[in-house]
Coordinates of C-alpha atoms and ligand atoms in Angstrom, one line a residue:
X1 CA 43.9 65.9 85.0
X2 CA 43.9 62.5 83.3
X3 CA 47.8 62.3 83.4
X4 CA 47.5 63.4 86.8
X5 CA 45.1 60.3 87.9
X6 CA 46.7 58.0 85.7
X7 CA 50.1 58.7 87.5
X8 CA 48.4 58.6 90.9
X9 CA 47.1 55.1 90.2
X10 CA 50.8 53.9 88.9
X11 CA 51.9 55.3 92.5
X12 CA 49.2 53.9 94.5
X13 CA 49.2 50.2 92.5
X14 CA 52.9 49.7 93.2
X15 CA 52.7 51.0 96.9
X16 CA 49.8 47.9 97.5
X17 CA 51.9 45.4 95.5
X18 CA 55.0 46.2 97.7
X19 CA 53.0 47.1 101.3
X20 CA 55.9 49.6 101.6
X21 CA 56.6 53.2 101.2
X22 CA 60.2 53.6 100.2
X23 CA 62.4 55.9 98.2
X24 CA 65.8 55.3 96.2
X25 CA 68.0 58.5 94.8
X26 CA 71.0 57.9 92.5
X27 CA 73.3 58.5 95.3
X28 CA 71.9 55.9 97.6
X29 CA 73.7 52.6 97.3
X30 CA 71.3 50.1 95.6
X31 CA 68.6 48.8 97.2
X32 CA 69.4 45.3 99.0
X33 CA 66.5 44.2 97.7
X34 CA 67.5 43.7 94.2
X35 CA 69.3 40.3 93.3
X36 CA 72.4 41.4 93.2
X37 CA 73.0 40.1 89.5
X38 CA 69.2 41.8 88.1
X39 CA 71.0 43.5 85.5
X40 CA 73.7 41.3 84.7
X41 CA 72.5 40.6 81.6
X42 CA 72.4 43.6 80.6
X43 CA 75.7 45.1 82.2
X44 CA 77.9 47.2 80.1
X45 CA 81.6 48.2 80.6
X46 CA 82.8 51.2 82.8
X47 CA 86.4 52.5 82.4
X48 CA 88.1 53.8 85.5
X49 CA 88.8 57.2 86.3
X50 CA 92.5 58.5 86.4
X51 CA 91.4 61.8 88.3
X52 CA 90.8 61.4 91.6
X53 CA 89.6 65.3 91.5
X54 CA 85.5 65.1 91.9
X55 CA 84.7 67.3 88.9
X56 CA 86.9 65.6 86.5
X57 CA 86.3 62.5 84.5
X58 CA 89.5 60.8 82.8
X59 CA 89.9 57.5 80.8
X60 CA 91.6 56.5 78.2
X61 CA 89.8 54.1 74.9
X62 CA 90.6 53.2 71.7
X63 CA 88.5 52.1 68.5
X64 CA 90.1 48.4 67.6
X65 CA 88.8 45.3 65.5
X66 CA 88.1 42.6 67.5
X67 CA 85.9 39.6 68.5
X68 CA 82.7 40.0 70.2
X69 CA 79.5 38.0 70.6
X70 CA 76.4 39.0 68.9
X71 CA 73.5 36.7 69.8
X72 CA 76.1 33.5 70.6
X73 CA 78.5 33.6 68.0
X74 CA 81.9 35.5 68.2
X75 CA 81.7 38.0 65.6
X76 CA 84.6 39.8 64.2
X77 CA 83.2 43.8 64.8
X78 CA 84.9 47.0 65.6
X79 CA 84.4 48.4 69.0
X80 CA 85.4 50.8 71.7
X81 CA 88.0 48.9 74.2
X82 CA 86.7 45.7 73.1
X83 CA 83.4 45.7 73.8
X84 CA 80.1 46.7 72.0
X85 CA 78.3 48.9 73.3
X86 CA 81.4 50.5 74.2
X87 CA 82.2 51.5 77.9
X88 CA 79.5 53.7 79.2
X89 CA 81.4 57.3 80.4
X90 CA 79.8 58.7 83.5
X91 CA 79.8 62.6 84.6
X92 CA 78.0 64.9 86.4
X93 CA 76.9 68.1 85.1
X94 CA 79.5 70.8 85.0
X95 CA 82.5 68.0 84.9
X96 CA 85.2 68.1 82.9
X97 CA 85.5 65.2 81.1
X98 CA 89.1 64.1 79.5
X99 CA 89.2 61.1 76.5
X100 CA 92.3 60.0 75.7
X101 CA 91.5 57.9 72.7
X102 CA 93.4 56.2 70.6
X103 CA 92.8 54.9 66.9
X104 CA 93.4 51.3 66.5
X105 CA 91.3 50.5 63.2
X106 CA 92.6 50.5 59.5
X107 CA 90.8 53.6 58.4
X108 CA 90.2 57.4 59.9
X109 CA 87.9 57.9 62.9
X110 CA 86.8 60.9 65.3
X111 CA 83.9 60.4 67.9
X112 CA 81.1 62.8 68.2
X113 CA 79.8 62.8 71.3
X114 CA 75.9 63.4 70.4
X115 CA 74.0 66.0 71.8
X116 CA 76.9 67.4 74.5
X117 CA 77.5 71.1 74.1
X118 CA 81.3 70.8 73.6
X119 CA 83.4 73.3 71.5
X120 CA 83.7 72.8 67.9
X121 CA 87.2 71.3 67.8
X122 CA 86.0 68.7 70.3
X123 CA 83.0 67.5 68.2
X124 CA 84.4 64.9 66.0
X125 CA 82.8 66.0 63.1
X126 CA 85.0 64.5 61.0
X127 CA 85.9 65.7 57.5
X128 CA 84.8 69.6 59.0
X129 CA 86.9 68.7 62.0
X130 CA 90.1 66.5 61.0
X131 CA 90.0 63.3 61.5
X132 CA 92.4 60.6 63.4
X133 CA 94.4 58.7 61.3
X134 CA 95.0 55.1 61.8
X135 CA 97.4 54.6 65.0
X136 CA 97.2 58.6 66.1
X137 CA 95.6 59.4 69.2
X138 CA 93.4 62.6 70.2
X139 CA 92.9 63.8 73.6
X140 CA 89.3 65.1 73.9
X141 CA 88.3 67.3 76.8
X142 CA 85.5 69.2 76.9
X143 CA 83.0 70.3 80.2
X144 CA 79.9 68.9 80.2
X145 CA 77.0 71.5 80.5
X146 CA 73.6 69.4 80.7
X147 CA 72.4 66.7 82.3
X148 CA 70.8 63.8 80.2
X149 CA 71.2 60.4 78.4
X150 CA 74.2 61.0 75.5
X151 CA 75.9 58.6 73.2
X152 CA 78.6 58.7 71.2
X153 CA 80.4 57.5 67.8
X154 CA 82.3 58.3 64.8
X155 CA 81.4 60.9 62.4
X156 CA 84.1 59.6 59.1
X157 CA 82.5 56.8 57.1
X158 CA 79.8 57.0 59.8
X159 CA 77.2 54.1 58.5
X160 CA 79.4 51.7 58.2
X161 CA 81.5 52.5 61.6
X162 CA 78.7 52.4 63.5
X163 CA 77.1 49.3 61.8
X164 CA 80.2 47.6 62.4
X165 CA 79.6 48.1 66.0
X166 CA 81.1 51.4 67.2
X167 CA 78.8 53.3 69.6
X168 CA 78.4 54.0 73.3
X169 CA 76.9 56.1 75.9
X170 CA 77.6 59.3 78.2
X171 CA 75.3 59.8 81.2
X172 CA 75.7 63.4 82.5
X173 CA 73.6 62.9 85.6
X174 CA 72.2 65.9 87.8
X175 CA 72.9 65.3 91.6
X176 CA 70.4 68.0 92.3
X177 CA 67.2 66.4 89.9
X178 CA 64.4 64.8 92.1
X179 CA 65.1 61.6 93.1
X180 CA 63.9 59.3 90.5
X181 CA 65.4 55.6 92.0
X182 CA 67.8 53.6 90.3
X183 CA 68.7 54.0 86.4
X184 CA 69.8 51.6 83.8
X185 CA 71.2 52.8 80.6
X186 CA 69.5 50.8 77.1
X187 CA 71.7 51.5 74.1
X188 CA 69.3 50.1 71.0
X189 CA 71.6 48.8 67.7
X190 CA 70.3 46.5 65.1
X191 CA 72.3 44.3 63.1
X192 CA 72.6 41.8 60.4
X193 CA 75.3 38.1 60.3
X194 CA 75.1 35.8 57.5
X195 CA 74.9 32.3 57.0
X196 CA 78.6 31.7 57.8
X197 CA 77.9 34.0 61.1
X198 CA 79.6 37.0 60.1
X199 CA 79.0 40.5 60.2
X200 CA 77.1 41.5 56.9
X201 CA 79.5 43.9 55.7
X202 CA 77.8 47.5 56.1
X203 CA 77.1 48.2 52.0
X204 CA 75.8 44.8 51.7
X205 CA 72.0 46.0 50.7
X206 CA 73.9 48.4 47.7
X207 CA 72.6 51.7 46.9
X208 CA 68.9 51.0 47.6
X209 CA 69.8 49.5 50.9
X210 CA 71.4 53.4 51.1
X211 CA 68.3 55.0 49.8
X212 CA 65.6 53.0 52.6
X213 CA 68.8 52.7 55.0
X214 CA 70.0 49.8 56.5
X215 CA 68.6 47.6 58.7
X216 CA 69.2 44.3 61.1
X217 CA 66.8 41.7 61.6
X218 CA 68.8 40.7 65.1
X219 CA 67.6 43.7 67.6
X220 CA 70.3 44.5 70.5
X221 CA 69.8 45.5 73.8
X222 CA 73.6 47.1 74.8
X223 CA 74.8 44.1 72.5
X224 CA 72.6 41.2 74.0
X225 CA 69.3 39.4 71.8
X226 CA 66.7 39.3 74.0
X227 CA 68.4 39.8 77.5
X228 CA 66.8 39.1 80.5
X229 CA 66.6 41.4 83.2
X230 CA 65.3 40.4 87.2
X231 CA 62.8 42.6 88.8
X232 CA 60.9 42.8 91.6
X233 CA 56.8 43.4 91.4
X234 CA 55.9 46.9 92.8
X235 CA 60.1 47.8 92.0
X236 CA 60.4 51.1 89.4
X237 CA 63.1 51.2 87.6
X238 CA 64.3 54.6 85.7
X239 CA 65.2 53.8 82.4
X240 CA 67.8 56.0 79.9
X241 CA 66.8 54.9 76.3
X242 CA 69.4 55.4 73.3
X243 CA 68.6 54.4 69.8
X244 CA 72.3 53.7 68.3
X245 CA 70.8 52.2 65.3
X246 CA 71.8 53.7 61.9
X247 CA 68.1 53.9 60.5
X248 CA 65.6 51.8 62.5
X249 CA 62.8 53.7 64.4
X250 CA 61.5 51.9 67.9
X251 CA 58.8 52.5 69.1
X252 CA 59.5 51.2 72.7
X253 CA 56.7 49.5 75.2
X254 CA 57.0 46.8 77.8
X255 CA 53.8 44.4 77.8
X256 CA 50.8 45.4 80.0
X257 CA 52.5 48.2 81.2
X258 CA 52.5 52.0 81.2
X259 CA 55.8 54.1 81.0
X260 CA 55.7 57.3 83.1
X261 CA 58.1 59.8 80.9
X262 CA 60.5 61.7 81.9
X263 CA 63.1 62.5 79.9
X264 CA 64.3 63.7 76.4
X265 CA 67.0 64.0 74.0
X266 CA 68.7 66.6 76.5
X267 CA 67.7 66.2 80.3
X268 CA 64.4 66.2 82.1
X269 CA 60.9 67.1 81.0
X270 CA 59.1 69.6 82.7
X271 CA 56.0 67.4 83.7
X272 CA 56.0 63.7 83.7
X273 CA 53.4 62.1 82.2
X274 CA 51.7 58.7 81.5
X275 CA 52.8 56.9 78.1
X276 CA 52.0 53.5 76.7
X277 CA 55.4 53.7 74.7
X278 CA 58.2 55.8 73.1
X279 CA 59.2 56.7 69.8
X280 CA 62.7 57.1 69.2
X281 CA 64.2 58.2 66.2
X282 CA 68.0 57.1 65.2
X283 CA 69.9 59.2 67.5
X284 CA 66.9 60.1 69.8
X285 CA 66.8 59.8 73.6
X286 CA 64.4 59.4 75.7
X287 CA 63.7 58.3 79.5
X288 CA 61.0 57.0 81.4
X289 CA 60.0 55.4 84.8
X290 CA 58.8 51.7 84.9
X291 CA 56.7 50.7 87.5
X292 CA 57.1 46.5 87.5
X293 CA 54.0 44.8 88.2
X294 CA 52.6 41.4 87.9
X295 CA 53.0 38.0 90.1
X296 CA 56.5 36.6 90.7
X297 CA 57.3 34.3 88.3
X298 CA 55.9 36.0 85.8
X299 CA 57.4 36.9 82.4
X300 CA 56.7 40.9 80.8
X301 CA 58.5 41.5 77.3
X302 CA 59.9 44.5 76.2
X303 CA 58.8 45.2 72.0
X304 CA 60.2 47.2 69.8
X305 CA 56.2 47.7 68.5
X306 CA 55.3 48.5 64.6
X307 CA 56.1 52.0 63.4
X308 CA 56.1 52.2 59.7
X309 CA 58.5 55.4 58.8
X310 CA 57.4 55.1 54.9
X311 CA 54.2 53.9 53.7
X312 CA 54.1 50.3 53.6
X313 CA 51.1 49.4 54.9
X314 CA 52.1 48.3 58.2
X315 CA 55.0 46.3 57.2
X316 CA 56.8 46.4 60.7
X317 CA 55.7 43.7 63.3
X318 CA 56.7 44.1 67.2
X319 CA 59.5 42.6 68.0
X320 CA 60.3 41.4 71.2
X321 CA 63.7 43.5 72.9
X322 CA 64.4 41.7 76.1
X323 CA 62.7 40.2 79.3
X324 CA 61.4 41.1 82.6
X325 CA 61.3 38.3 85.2
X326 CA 59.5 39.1 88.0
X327 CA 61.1 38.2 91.3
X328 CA 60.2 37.9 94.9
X329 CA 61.8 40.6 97.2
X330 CA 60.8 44.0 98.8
X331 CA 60.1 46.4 96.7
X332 CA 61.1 50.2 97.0
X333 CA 59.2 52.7 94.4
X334 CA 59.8 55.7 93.8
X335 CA 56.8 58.4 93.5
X336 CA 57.8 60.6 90.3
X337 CA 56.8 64.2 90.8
X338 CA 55.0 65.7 88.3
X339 CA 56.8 68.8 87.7
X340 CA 60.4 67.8 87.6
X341 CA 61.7 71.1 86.3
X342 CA 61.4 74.2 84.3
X343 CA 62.4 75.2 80.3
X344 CA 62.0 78.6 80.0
X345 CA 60.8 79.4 76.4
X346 CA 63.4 81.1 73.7
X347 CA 63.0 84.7 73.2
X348 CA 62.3 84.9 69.5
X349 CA 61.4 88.5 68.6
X350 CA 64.9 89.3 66.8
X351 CA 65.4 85.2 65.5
X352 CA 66.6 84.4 62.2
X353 CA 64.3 82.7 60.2
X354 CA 65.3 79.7 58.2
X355 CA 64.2 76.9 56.0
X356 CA 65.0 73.7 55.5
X357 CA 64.1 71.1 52.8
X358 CA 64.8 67.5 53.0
X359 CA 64.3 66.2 49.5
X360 CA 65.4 64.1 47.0
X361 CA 68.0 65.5 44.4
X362 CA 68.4 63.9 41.0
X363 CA 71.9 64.4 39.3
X364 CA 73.4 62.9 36.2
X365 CA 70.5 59.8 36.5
X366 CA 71.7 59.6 40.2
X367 CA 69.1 60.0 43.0
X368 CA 70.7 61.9 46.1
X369 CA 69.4 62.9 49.0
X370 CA 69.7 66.7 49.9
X371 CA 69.0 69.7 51.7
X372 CA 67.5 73.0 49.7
X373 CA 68.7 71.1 46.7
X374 CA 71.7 70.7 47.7
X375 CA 73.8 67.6 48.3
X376 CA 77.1 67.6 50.7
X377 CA 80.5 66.4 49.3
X378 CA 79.3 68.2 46.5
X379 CA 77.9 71.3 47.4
X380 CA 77.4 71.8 50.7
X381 CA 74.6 73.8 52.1
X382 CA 76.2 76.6 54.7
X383 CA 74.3 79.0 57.1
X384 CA 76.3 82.1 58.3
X385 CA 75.4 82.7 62.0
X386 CA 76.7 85.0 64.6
X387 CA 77.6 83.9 68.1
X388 CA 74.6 85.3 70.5
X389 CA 71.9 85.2 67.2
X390 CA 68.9 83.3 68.3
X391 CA 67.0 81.2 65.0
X392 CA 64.3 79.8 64.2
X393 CA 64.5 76.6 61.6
X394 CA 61.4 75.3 59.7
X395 CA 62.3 71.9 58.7
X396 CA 60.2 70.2 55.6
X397 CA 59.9 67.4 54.6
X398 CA 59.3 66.7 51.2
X399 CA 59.8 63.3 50.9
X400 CA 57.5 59.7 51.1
X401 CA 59.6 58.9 54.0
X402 CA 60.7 59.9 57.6
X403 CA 63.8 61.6 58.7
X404 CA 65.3 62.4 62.2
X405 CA 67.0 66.1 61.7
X406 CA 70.1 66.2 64.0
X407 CA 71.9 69.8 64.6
X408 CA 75.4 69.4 66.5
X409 CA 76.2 71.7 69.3
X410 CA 73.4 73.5 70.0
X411 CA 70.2 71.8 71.9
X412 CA 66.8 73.2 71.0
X413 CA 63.3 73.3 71.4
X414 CA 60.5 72.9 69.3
X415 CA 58.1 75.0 68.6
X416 CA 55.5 73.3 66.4
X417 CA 55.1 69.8 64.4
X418 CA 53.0 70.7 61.8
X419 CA 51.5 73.8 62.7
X420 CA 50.8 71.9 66.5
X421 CA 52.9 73.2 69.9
X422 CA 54.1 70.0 71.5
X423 CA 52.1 69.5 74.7
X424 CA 55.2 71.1 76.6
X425 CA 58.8 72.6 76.2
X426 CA 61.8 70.1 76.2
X427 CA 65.1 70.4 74.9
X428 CA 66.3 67.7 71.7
X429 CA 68.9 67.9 69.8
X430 CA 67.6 65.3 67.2
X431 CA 63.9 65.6 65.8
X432 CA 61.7 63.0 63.5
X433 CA 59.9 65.0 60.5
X434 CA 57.3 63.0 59.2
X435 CA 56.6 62.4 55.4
X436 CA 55.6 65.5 54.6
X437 CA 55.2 67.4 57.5
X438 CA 57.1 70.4 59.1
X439 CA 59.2 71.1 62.1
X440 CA 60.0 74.4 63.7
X441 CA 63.0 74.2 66.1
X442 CA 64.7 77.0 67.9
X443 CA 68.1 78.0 69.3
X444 CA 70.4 80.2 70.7
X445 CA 74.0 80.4 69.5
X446 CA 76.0 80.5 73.1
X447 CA 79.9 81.4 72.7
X448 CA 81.3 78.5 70.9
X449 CA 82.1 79.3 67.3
X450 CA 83.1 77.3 64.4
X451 CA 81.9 75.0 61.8
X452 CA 78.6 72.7 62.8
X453 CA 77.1 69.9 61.1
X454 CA 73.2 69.3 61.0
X455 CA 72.2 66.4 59.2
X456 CA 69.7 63.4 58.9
X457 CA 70.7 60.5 61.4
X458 CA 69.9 57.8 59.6
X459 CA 73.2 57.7 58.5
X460 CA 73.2 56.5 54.9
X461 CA 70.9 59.5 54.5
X462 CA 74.0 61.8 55.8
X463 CA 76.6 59.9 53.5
X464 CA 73.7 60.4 50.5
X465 CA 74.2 64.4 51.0
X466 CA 71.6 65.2 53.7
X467 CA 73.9 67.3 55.4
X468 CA 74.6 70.7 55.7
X469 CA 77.0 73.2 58.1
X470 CA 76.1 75.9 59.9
X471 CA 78.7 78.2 59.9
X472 CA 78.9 80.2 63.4
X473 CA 81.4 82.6 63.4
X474 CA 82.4 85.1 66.9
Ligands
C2O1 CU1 74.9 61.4 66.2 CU2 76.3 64.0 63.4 O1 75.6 62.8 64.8
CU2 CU1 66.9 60.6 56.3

């Protein structure tokens, strides 16, 4: 009732601010009443398509060094095509979407496109799933099942690959989804120069900077410090949220403001509902609508606001993530409905029960991190599964810090955080378990055998041996 009356007041606030009643879908041109530079700022590159069929998506990219510029110096990184982000892909659902990629770095690469149901020898999984040698190529192709917010990025060496700058993201979008206005895509990476202005090499902080995970003090918004974007008051403004980061948690609000959700890791919610911000895990999705208000002229930041994922008495401060600047011009919300869709719940009566601990593992005076004691590269955990079996994961933490549990392939819902049902169904693919608490997921195995990784996406926790396969055979 509350989220109900909250939402109605968002609608009816931003319908007197604009003294319209308008409506924008995806497949409408953009409203004229944008500047037509508002996200300029904040732009990212597109590659074109080589397919002129509808239902197919084909480019080609490669992984290269090269120069880019990270808050306004040019900064030697490695990136998709050039650029960092790298090009955003666009598909809709049920495409077939063809990569031709090409690796142009000095070491071995894959990319793993995160969170897309694609068969295991498309998945990039790296060492499980061969990797690209310098100067090879790969041809990925794969259809594209969901709708949602995806990203991608390598899975060899992936800490430091991604810290030096190798990440993008892959919007599946649903034509048949309520309208829900215009979208822009936020790709979240934190990242570190020294004095000289260079990238701090990605093992800089050693093996406790493995242990806590590395972080950046310079906080990017698709590559840009503190962008500005222009919007007008009474305007919403879908947003498609990707933390890229290797280990920082946001906890994403916008000044004054409330954020109507919904979105997840994989697709829409059922229900939207009123939020003051977002948590998102490395690796976590989310979406939300933003409905602008305040006087033109006006400034509204963006924060990345505190979120402490170990105990250090509140040792994150807000950080400030870009700029709204409130322009003059009509303005054409968009009323979200509050049910957007429906998640039918898992039928778990004949599910496999699992468990799994996240936990420190001490070996010959070395502290790893592990899963059920054991620690990949050297032993690897592996589940046996059967294609069709339906599980149920309990995921523990037993550590003084958090961790976001990632499973490839296979989306899921959860069930309970800590004994508690979420307030409603969605489907992740990546999940934060809280010091000490407990996660249970579930899942059902479709048709698409083979090896699949699950790991912690903070990814110096996956190179430490938080990592285990689950092993699906037909
Ligand atoms: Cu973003 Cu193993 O994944
Ligand atoms: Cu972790």
């Amino acid at each position: 009732m509350r989220r109900r009356f909250a939402l109605l007041i968002t609608a009816l606030s931003a319908l007197a601010l604009s003294g319209c009643i308008g409506e924008t879908s995806s497949s409408m041109p953009a409203p004229a009443t944008r500047a037509p530079d508002w996200d300029r700022e904040l732009a990212m590159m597109a590659l074109p398509d080589a397919d002129p069929a509808p239902d197919v998506v084909d480019v080609t990219l490669d992984a290269r060094v090269s120069q880019v510029e990270v808050a306004g110096r040019m900064v030697e990184a490695w990136s998709y095509a050039g650029v960092v982000p790298g090009p955003v892909l666009r598909a809709k659902v049920g495409d077939l979407v063809r990569v031709h990629f090409e690796n142009r770095l000095p070491e071995p690469t894959t990319i793993h496109w995160h969170g897309v149901e694609v068969p295991a020898d498309q998945d990039g999984a790296g060492e499980e799933g061969g990797t690209i040698a310098p100067g090879a190529s790969f041809d990925y192709a794969f259809r594209v099942p969901h709708a949602g917010t995806f990203w991608y990025h390598p899975h060899v060496n992936s800490a430091a690959q991604v810290w030096r700058g190798l990440y993008g993201a892959l919007i599946v979008e649903d034509p048949a989804e309520p309208a829900l206005g215009e979208a822009l895509t936020l790709v979240l990476h934190d990242t570190e120069l020294d004095e000289s202005g260079a990238l701090v090499p990605p093992a800089a902080q050693g093996d406790l900077g493995r242990y806590f995970g590395h972080e950046g003090s310079l906080l990017l918004v698709n590559g840009r410090l503190n962008p500005t974007l222009q919007l007008s008051s009474g305007s919403t403004l879908r947003l498609r949220l990707i933390n890229a980061s290797l280990s920082r948690y946001y906890r994403f609000g916008v000044d004054g403001h409330e954020l109507v959700r919904i979105g997840s890791d994989v697709g829409l919610v059922p229900e939207s509902e009123s939020v003051s911000d977002l948590l998102l895990a490395p690796g976590d999705r989310a979406e939300a609508v933003l409905v602008v208000r305040g006087a033109v002229g006006a400034k509204v930041a963006a924060r990345a606001l505190s979120y402490d994922r170990f105990d250090c008495a509140g040792c994150t401060k807000p950080v400030e993530l870009m700029q709204l600047a409130l322009i003059a011009g009509q303005a054409t919300p968009v009323t979200v409905p509050s049910t957007l869709t429906t998640i039918e719940p898992l039928d778990l009566s004949a599910a496999t029960r699992r468990t799994v601990t996240l936990d420190e593992v001490d070996r010959d005076g070395q502290t790893y991190l592990g899963l059920n004691g054991h620690v990949h590269g050297q032993d690897p955990l592996v589940f046996m599964a059967k294609v069709g079996d339906t599980e149920v994961w309990e995921i523990e933490n037993a550590t003084e810090y958090d961790h976001p549990f990632h499973l490839h392939g296979f989306r899921f819902q959860v069930l309970d955080l800590n004994g508690e049902a979420p307030a409603q169904r969605t489907w992740e693919d990546t999940i934060s378990v809280r010091r000490g608490e407990t996660a249970r997921i579930a899942l059902t195995l479709d048709d698409r055998p083979g090896m699949w990784m699950f790991h912690c996406h903070i990814l110096d926790h996956a190179d430490l041996g938080m990592m285990g396969m689950l092993h699906v055979m037909p």
